[in-house]
Coordinates of C-alpha atoms and ligand atoms in Angstrom, one line a residue:
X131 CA -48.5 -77.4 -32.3
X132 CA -45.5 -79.2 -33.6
X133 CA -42.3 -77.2 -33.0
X134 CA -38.9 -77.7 -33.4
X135 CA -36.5 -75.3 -32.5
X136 CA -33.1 -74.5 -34.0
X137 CA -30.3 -72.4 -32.1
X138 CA -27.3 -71.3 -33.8
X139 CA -24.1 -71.8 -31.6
X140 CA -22.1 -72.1 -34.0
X141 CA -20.5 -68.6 -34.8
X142 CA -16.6 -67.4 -34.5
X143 CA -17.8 -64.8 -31.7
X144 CA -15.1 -62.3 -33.2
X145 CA -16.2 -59.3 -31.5
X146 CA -16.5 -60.8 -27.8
X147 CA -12.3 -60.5 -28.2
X148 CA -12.4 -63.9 -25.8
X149 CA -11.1 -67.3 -26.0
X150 CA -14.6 -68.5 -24.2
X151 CA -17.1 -69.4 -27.0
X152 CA -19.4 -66.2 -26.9
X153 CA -22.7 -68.0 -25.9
X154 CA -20.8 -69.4 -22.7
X155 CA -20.5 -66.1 -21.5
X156 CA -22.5 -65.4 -18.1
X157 CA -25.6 -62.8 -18.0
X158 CA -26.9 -62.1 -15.1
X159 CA -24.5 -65.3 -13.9
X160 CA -26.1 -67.6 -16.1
X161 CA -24.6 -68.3 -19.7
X162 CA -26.6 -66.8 -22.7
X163 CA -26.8 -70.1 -24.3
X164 CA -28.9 -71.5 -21.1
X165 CA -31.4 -68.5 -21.2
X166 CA -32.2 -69.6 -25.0
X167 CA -32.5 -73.1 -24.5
X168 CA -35.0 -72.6 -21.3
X169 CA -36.8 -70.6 -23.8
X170 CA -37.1 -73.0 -26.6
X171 CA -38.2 -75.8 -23.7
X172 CA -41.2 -73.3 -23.1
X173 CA -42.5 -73.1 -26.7
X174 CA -41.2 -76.0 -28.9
X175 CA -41.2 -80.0 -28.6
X176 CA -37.6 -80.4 -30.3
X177 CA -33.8 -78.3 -30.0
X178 CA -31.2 -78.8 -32.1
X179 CA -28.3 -76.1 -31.7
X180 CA -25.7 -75.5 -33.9
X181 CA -22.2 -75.8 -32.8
X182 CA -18.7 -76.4 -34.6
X183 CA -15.9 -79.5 -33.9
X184 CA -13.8 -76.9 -32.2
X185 CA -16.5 -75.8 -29.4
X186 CA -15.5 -78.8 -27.1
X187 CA -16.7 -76.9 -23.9
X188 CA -19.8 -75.9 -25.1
X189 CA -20.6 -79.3 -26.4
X190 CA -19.9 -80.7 -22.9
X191 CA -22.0 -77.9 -21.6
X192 CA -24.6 -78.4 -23.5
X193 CA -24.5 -82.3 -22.3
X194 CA -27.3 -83.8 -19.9
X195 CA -29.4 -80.8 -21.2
X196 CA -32.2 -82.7 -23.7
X197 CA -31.3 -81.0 -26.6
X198 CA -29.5 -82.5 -30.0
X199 CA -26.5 -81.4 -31.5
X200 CA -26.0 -80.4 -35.6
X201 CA -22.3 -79.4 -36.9
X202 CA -21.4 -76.9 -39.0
X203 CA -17.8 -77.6 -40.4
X204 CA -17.2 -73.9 -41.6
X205 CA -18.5 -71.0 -40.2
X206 CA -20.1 -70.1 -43.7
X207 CA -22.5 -67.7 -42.2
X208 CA -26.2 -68.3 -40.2
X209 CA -28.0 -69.5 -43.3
X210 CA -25.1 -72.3 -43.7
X211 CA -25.5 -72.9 -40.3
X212 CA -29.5 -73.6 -40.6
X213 CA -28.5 -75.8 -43.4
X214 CA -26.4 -78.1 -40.9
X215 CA -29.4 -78.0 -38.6
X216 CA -31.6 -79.5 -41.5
X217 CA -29.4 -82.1 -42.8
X218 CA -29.4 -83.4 -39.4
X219 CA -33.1 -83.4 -39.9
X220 CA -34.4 -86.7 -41.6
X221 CA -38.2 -86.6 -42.0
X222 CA -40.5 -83.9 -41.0
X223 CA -43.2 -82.0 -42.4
X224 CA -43.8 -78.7 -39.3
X225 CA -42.7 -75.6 -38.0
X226 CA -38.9 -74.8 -37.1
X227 CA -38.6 -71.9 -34.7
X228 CA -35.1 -70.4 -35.4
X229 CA -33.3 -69.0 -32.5
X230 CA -29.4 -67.1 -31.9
X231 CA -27.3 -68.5 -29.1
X232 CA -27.0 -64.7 -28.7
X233 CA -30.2 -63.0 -27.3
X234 CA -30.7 -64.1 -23.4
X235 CA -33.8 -61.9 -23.2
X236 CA -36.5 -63.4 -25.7
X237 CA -39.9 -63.9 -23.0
X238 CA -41.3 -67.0 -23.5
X239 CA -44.6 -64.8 -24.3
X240 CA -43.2 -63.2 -27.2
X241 CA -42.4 -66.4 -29.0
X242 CA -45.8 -67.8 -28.3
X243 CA -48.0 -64.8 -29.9
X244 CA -45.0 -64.7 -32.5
X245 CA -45.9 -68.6 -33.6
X246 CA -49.8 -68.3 -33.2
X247 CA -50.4 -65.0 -35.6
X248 CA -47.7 -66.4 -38.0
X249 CA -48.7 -70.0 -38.3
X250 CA -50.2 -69.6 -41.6
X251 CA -47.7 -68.2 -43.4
X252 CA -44.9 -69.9 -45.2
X253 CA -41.8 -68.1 -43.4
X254 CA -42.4 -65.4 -40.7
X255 CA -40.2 -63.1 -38.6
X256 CA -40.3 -60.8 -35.5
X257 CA -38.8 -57.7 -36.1
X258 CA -38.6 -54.3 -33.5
X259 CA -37.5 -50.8 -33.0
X260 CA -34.2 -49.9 -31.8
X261 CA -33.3 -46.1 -30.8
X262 CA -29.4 -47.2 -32.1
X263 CA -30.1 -50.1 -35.0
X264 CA -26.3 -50.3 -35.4
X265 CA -24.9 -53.7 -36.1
X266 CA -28.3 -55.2 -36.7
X267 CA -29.7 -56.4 -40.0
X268 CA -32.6 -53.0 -41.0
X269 CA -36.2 -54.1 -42.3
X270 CA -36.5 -52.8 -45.8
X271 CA -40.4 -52.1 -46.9
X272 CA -42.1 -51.4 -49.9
X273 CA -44.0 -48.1 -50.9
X274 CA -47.1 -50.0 -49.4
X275 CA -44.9 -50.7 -46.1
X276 CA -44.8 -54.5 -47.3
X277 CA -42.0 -56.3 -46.2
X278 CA -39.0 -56.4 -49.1
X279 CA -36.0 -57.8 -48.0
X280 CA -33.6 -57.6 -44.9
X281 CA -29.8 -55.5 -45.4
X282 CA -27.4 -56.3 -43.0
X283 CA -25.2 -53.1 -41.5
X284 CA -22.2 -54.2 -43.9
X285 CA -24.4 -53.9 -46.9
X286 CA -26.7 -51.0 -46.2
X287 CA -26.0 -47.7 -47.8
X288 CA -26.6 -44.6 -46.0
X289 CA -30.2 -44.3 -45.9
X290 CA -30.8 -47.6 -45.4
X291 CA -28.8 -47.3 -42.3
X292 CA -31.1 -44.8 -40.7
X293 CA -33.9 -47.3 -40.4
X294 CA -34.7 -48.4 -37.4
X295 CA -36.4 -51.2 -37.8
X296 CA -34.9 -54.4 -36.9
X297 CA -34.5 -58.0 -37.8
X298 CA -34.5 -59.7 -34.4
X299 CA -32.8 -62.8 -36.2
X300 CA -36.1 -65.0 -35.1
X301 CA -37.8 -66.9 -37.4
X302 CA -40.7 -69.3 -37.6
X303 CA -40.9 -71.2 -41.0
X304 CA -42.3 -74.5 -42.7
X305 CA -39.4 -77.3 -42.7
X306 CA -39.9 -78.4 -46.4
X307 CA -40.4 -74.1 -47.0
X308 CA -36.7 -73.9 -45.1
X309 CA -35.0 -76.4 -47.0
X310 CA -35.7 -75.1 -50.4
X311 CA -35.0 -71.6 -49.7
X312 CA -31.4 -72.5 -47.8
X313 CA -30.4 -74.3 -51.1
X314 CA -31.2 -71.1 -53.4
X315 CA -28.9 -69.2 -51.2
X316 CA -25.2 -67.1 -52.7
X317 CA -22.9 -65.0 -50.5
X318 CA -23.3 -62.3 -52.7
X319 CA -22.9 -60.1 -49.9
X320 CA -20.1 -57.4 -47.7
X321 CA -19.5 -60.4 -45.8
X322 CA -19.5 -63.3 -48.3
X323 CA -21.8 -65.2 -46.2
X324 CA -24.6 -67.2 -46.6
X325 CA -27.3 -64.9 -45.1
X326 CA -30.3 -66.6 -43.6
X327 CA -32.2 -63.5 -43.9
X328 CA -32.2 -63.9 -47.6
X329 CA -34.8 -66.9 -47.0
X330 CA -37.0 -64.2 -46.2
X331 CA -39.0 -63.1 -49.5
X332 CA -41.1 -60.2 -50.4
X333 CA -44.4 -59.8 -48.9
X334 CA -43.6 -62.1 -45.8
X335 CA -45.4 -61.7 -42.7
X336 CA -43.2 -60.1 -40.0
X337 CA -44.3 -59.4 -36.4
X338 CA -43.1 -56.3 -34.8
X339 CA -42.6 -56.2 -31.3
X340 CA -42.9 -52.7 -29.7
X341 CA -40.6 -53.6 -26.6
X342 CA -37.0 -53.9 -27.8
X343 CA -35.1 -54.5 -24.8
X344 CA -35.8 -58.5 -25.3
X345 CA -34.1 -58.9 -28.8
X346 CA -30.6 -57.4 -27.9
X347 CA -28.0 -59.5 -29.5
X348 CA -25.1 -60.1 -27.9
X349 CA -22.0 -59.4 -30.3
X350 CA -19.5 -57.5 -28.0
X351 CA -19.0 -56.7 -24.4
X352 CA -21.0 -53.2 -24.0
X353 CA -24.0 -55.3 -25.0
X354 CA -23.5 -58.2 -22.5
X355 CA -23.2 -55.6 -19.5
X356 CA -26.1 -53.9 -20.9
X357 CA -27.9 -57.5 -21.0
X358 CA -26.7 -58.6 -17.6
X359 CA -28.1 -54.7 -16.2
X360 CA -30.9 -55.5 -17.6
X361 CA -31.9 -58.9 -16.2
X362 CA -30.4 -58.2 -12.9
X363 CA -33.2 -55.2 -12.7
X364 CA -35.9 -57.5 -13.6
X365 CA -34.8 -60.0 -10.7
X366 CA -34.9 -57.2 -8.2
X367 CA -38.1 -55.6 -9.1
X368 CA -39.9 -59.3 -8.8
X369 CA -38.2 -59.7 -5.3
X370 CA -39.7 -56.3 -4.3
X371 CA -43.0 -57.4 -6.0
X372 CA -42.8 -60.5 -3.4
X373 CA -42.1 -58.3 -0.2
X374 CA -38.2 -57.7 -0.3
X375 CA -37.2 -54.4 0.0
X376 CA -34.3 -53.5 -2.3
X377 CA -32.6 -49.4 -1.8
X378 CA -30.9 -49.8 -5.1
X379 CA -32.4 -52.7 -7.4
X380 CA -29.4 -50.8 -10.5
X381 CA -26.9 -52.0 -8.1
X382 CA -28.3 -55.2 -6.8
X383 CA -26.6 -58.5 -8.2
X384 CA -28.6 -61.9 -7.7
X385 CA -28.8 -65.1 -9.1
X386 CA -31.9 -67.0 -10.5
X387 CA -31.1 -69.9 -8.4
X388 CA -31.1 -67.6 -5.3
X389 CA -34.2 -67.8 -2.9
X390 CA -35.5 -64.8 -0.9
X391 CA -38.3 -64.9 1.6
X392 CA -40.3 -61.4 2.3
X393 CA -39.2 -58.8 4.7
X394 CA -35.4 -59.2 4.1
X395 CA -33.7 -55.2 3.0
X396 CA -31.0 -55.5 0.9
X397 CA -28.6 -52.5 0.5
X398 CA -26.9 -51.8 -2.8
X399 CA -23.8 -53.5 -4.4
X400 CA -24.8 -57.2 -2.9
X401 CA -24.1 -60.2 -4.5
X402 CA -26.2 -63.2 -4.1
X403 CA -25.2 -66.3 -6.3
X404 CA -26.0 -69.6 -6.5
X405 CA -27.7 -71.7 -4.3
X406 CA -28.5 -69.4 -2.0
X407 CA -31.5 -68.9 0.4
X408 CA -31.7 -65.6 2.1
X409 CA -34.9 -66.3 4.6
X410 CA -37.4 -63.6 6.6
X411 CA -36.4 -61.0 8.4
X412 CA -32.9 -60.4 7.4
X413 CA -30.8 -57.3 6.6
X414 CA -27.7 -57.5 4.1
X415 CA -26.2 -54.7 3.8
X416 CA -23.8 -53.0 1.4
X417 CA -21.0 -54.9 0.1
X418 CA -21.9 -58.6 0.7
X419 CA -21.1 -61.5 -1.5
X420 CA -22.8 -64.8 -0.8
X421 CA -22.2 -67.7 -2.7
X422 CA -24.0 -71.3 -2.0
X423 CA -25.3 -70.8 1.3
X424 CA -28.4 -70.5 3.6
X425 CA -29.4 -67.5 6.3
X426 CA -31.5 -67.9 8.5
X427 CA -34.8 -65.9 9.7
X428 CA -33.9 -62.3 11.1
X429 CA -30.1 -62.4 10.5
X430 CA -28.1 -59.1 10.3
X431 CA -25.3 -59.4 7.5
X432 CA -23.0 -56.5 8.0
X433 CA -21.1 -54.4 5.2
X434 CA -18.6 -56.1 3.1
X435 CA -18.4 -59.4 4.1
X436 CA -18.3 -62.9 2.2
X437 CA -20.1 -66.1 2.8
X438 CA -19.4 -69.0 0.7
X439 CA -20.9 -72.7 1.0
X440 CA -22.0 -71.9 4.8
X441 CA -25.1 -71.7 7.0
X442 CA -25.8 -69.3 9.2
X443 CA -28.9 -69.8 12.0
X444 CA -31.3 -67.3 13.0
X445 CA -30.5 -63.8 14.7
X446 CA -26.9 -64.0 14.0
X447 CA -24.9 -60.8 13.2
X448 CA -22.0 -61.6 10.7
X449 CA -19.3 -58.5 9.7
X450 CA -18.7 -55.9 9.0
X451 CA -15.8 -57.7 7.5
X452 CA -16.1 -61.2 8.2
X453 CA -15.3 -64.0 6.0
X454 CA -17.1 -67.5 6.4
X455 CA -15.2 -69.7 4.1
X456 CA -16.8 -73.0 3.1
X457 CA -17.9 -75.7 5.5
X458 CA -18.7 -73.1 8.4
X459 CA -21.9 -74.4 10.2
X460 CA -23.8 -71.6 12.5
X461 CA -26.0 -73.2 14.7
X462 CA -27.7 -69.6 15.6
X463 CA -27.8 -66.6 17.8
X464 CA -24.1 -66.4 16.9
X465 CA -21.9 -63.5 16.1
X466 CA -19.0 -63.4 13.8
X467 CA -17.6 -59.7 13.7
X468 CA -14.8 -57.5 12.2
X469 CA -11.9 -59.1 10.8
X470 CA -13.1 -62.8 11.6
X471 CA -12.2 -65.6 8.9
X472 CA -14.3 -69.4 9.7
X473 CA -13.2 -72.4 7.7
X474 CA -15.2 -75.7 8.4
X475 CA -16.5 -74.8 11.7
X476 CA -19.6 -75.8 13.5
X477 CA -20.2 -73.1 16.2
X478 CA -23.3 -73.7 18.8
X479 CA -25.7 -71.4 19.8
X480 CA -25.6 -68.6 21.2
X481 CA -21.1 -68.4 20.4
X482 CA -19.6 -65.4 19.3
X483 CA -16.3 -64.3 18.0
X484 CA -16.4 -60.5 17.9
X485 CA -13.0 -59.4 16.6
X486 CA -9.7 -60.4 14.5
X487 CA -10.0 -64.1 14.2
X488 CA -9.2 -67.3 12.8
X489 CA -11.5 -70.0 13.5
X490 CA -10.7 -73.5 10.8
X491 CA -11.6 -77.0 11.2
X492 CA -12.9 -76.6 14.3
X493 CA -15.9 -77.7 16.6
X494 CA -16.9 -75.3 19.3
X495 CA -19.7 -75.9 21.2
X496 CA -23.1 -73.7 22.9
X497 CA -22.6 -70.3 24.1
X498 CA -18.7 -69.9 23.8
X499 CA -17.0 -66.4 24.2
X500 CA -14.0 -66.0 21.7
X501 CA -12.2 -62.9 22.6
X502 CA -10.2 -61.2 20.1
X503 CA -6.8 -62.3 18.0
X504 CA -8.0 -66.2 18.7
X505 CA -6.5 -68.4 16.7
X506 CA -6.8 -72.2 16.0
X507 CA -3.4 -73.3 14.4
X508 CA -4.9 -75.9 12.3
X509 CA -2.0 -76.5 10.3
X510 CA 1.4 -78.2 10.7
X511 CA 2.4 -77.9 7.0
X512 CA 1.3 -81.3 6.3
X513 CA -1.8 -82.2 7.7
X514 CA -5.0 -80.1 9.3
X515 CA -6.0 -80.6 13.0
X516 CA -9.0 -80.1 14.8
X517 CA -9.9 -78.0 17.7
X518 CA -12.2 -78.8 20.0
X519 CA -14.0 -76.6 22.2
X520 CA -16.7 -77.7 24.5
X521 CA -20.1 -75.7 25.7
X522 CA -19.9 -72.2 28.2
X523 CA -15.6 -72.2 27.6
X524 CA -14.6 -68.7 27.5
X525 CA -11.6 -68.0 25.4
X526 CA -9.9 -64.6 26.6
X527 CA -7.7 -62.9 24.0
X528 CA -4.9 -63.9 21.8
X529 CA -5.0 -67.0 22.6
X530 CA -3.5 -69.8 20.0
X531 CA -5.3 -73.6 20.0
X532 CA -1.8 -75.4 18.3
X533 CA -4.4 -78.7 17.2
X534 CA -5.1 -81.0 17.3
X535 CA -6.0 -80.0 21.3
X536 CA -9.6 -80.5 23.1
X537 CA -11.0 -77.9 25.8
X538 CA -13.6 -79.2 28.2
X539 CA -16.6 -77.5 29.2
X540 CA -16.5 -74.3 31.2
X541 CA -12.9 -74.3 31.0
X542 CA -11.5 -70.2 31.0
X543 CA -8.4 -69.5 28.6
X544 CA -6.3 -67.0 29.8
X545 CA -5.8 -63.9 27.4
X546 CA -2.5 -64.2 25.7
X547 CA -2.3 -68.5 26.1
X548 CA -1.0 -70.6 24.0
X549 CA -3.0 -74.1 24.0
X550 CA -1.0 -76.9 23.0
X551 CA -2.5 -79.4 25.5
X552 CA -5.9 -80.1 25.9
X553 CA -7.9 -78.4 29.2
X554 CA -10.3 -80.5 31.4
X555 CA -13.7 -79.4 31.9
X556 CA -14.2 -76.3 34.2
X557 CA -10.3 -75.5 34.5
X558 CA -8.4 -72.6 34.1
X559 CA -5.4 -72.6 30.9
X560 CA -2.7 -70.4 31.7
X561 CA 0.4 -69.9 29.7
X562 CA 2.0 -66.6 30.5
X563 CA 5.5 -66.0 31.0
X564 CA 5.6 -64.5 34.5
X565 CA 5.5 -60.6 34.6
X566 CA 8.2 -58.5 36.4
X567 CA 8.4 -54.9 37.6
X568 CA 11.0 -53.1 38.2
X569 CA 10.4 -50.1 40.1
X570 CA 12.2 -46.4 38.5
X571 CA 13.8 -48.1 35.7
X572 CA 12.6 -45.7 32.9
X573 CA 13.9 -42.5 34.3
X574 CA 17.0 -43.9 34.9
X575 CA 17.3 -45.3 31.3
X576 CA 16.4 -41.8 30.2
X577 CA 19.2 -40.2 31.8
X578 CA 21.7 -42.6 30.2
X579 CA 20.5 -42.2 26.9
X580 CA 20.4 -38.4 26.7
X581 CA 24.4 -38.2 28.4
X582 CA 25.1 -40.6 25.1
X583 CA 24.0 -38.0 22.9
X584 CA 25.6 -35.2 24.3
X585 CA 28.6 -36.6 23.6
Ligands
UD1_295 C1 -27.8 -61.6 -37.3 C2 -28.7 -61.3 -38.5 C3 -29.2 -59.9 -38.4 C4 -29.9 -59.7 -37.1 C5 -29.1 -60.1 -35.9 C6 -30.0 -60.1 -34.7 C7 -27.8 -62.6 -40.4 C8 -27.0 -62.6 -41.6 N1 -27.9 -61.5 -39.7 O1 -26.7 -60.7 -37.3 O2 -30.0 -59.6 -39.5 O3 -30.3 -58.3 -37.0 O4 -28.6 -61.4 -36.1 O5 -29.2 -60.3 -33.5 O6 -28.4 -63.6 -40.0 N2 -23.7 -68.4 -36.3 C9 -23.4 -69.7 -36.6 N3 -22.7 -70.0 -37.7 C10 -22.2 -69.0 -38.5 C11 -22.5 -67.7 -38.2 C12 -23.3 -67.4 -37.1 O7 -23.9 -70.6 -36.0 O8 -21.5 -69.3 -39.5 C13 -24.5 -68.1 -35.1 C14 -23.8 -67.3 -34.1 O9 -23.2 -68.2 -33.1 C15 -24.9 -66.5 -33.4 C16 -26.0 -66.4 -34.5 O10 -25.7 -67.4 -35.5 O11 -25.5 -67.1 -32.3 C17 -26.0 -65.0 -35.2 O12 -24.8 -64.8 -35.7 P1 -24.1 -63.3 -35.6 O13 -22.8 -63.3 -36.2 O14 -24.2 -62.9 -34.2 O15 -25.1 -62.5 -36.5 P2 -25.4 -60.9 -36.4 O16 -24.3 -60.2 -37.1 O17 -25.7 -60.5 -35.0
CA296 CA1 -25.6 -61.5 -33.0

């Protein structure tokens, strides 16, 4: 069937308090608007959404995205919008599908039994049952439970308000049906509007939709956390469906671009966003952010730590507390530990860095020992530097790599160096001031101290 689908955009957004156009706002870390419009792709041949002249960053969201634009010069109210959407329109004789920026959660399989039982009739609606209808526009039926009219929660009286029945503000009606019916419309109303519910006439078919959770609008910011709770759930529960096992999917935050394989545990209060792949066998435990990045099979991602735009190969332990900042390239069997910050780094198998580090721009070969307080001092206060490590070097600790400085392979640092020349392979880097003793000073010291005081 022939469908084109309208999506109103267009709206003030008062009650998000925000100066980001309200459909921009993230669920679930994806904007509303991009929920809808996926959506509409599943069930219709045609978008249009509404915006106004002033929603430049929507507009250039919405680029790229294969759907057409219709303005709406004053936010008049959603039938005034629809109107906009139809004079846009210049010959067609089928079905619109009207759709809010505002409701994320509409399932592609609603929308399909929605448009096949209501193809016949003129103008249709899908309405449902909501424990707490406030702010919603209430069904209002007949003695004979027909269908009557739509009040919004400005207009309704008291009784009317206690009907929980609600217009889920989705529509499916005949174009040439649509543009009558907008041109009959007043703003005889609370809000002096021009209600597209009042297209809606006596008797119309409306299909009610026992599962609620779907049509939440998204007005204010109570309902966009309750959205983004919602969706996040429904991610986790697929994951465990495919052989993840999740302790806490309430408290379990990840992306739809985000790729897990089966037998990976993740603890609560993780983050996974973006383009991330999380593969077999891995552990993440509580606390951990990743952003943009890929792990490996049968990694061990320890409590609280953040990877962004890095890889890290298989069996690696990274954390607790480790931060691997963008660019930093794992090559496997490594471990990052406490404290340890990488910047664009590639680090060879079998390397670790256990404790209190800084590892950036640097490349450090196979099987290198970092030993704690390292440092590569990649930055003069102008440019950056590399350091360059080779394969089997052992690093003892606090040491400082002043770059741009290379180490050959098998050299041994000596704990406490400072590197500010490079090392030739197998060689030994020492930098220590020399140590001296001197035998019974303390007491003596003492002594002096304490006859001061007397004094
Ligand atoms: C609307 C319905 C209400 C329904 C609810 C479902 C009307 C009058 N009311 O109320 O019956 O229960 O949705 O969530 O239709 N918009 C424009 N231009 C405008 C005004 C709004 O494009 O001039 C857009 C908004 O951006 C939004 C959508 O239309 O995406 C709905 O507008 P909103 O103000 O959120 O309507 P509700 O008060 O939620
Ligand atoms: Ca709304």
């Amino acid at each position: 069937m022939n469908i084109l689908t309208i999506i109103l955009a267009a709206g003030k957004g008062t009650r998000m308090k925000s100066k980001k156009e309200k459909v921009l706002h993230k669920v679930a870390g994806k904007p509303m608007i991009d929920y809808v419009i996926d959506t509409a792709k599943n069930v219709s041949n045609k978008i249009i959404v509404v915006v106004n002249n002033e929603q430049q960053e929507l507009i250039s969201h919405l680029q790229n995205k294969n759907i057409d634009f219709a303005f709406q010069e004053n936010q008049l109210g959603t039938g005034d919008a629809v109107k906009a959407a139809v004079k846009a329109i210049s010959e067609y004789n089928g079905k619109v599908l009207i759709l809010c920026g505002d409701m994320p959660l509409v399932e592609d399989e609603s929308l399909k039994e929605f448009i096949e039982k209501s193809k016949d009739n003129k103008v249709s609606l899908i309405s449902t049952f909501m424990d707490d209808p406030t702010g919603y526009g209430r069904i209002i039926r007949d003695g004979k439970k027909d269908f009557l009219k739509i009040v919004e929660e400005k207009d309704a009286n008291e009784l009317e308000k206690k009907i929980n029945e609600i217009n889920t503000g989705i529509y499916l009606v005949d174009f040439q049906y649509l543009k009558d019916a907008l041109e009959k419309l007043n703003n005889n109303n609370a809000q002096g509007e021009y209600y597209l519910t009042d297209i809606v006439k006596p008797g119309s078919f409306v299909f009610s939709v026992e599962d609620s959770e779907q049509f939440i609008g998204i007005n204010d910011r109570i309902a966009l956390s309750h959205a983004s709770k919602i969706i996040y759930r429904k991610r986790a529960l697929n994951f465990m469906k495919n052989g993840v096992t999740i302790i806490d999917p309430e408290t379990c935050y990840i992306d739809e671009s985000v790729k897990i394989e089966k037998d990976v545990t993740i603890y609560p209060n993780v983050y996974l966003e973006g383009n991330t792949t999380i593969e077999e066998g891995c552990t993440i435990y509580p606390g951990v952010r990743i952003i943009d990045s890929i792990i490996k099979q049968n990694c061990t991602i320890k409590d609280n730590t953040l990877i962004e735009e890095s890889n890290v190969g298989e069996n690696s332990t990274i954390g607790p507390m480790a931060h691997l900042r963008p660019g930093s390239i794992l090559e496997g069997d490594n471990k990052i530990g406490n404290f340890v910050e990488t910047k664009k780094i590639t680090f060879g198998k079998g390397s670790k860095a256990s404790h209190l580090t800084y590892l950036g721009d640097a490349e450090i070969g196979k099987n290198v020992n970092v030993g704690c307080g390292t440092i590569t001092c990649n930055y003069d206060g102008f440019s950056k530097h590399k350091t360059v490590i080779g394969d089997d070097v052992f690093v003892g600790s606090d040491v400082q790599f002043v770059a741009p400085v290379k180490i050959g392979k098998g050299a041994l640092i000596a704990a406490g160096s400072t590197i500010t020349k490079d090392v030739p392979e197998d060689a030994l880097a020492i930098t220590r001031a020399e140590q001296k003793n001197i035998e019974g000073w303390v007491p003596k010291w003492k002594a002096k101290k304490s006859k001061k005081q007397e004094k």
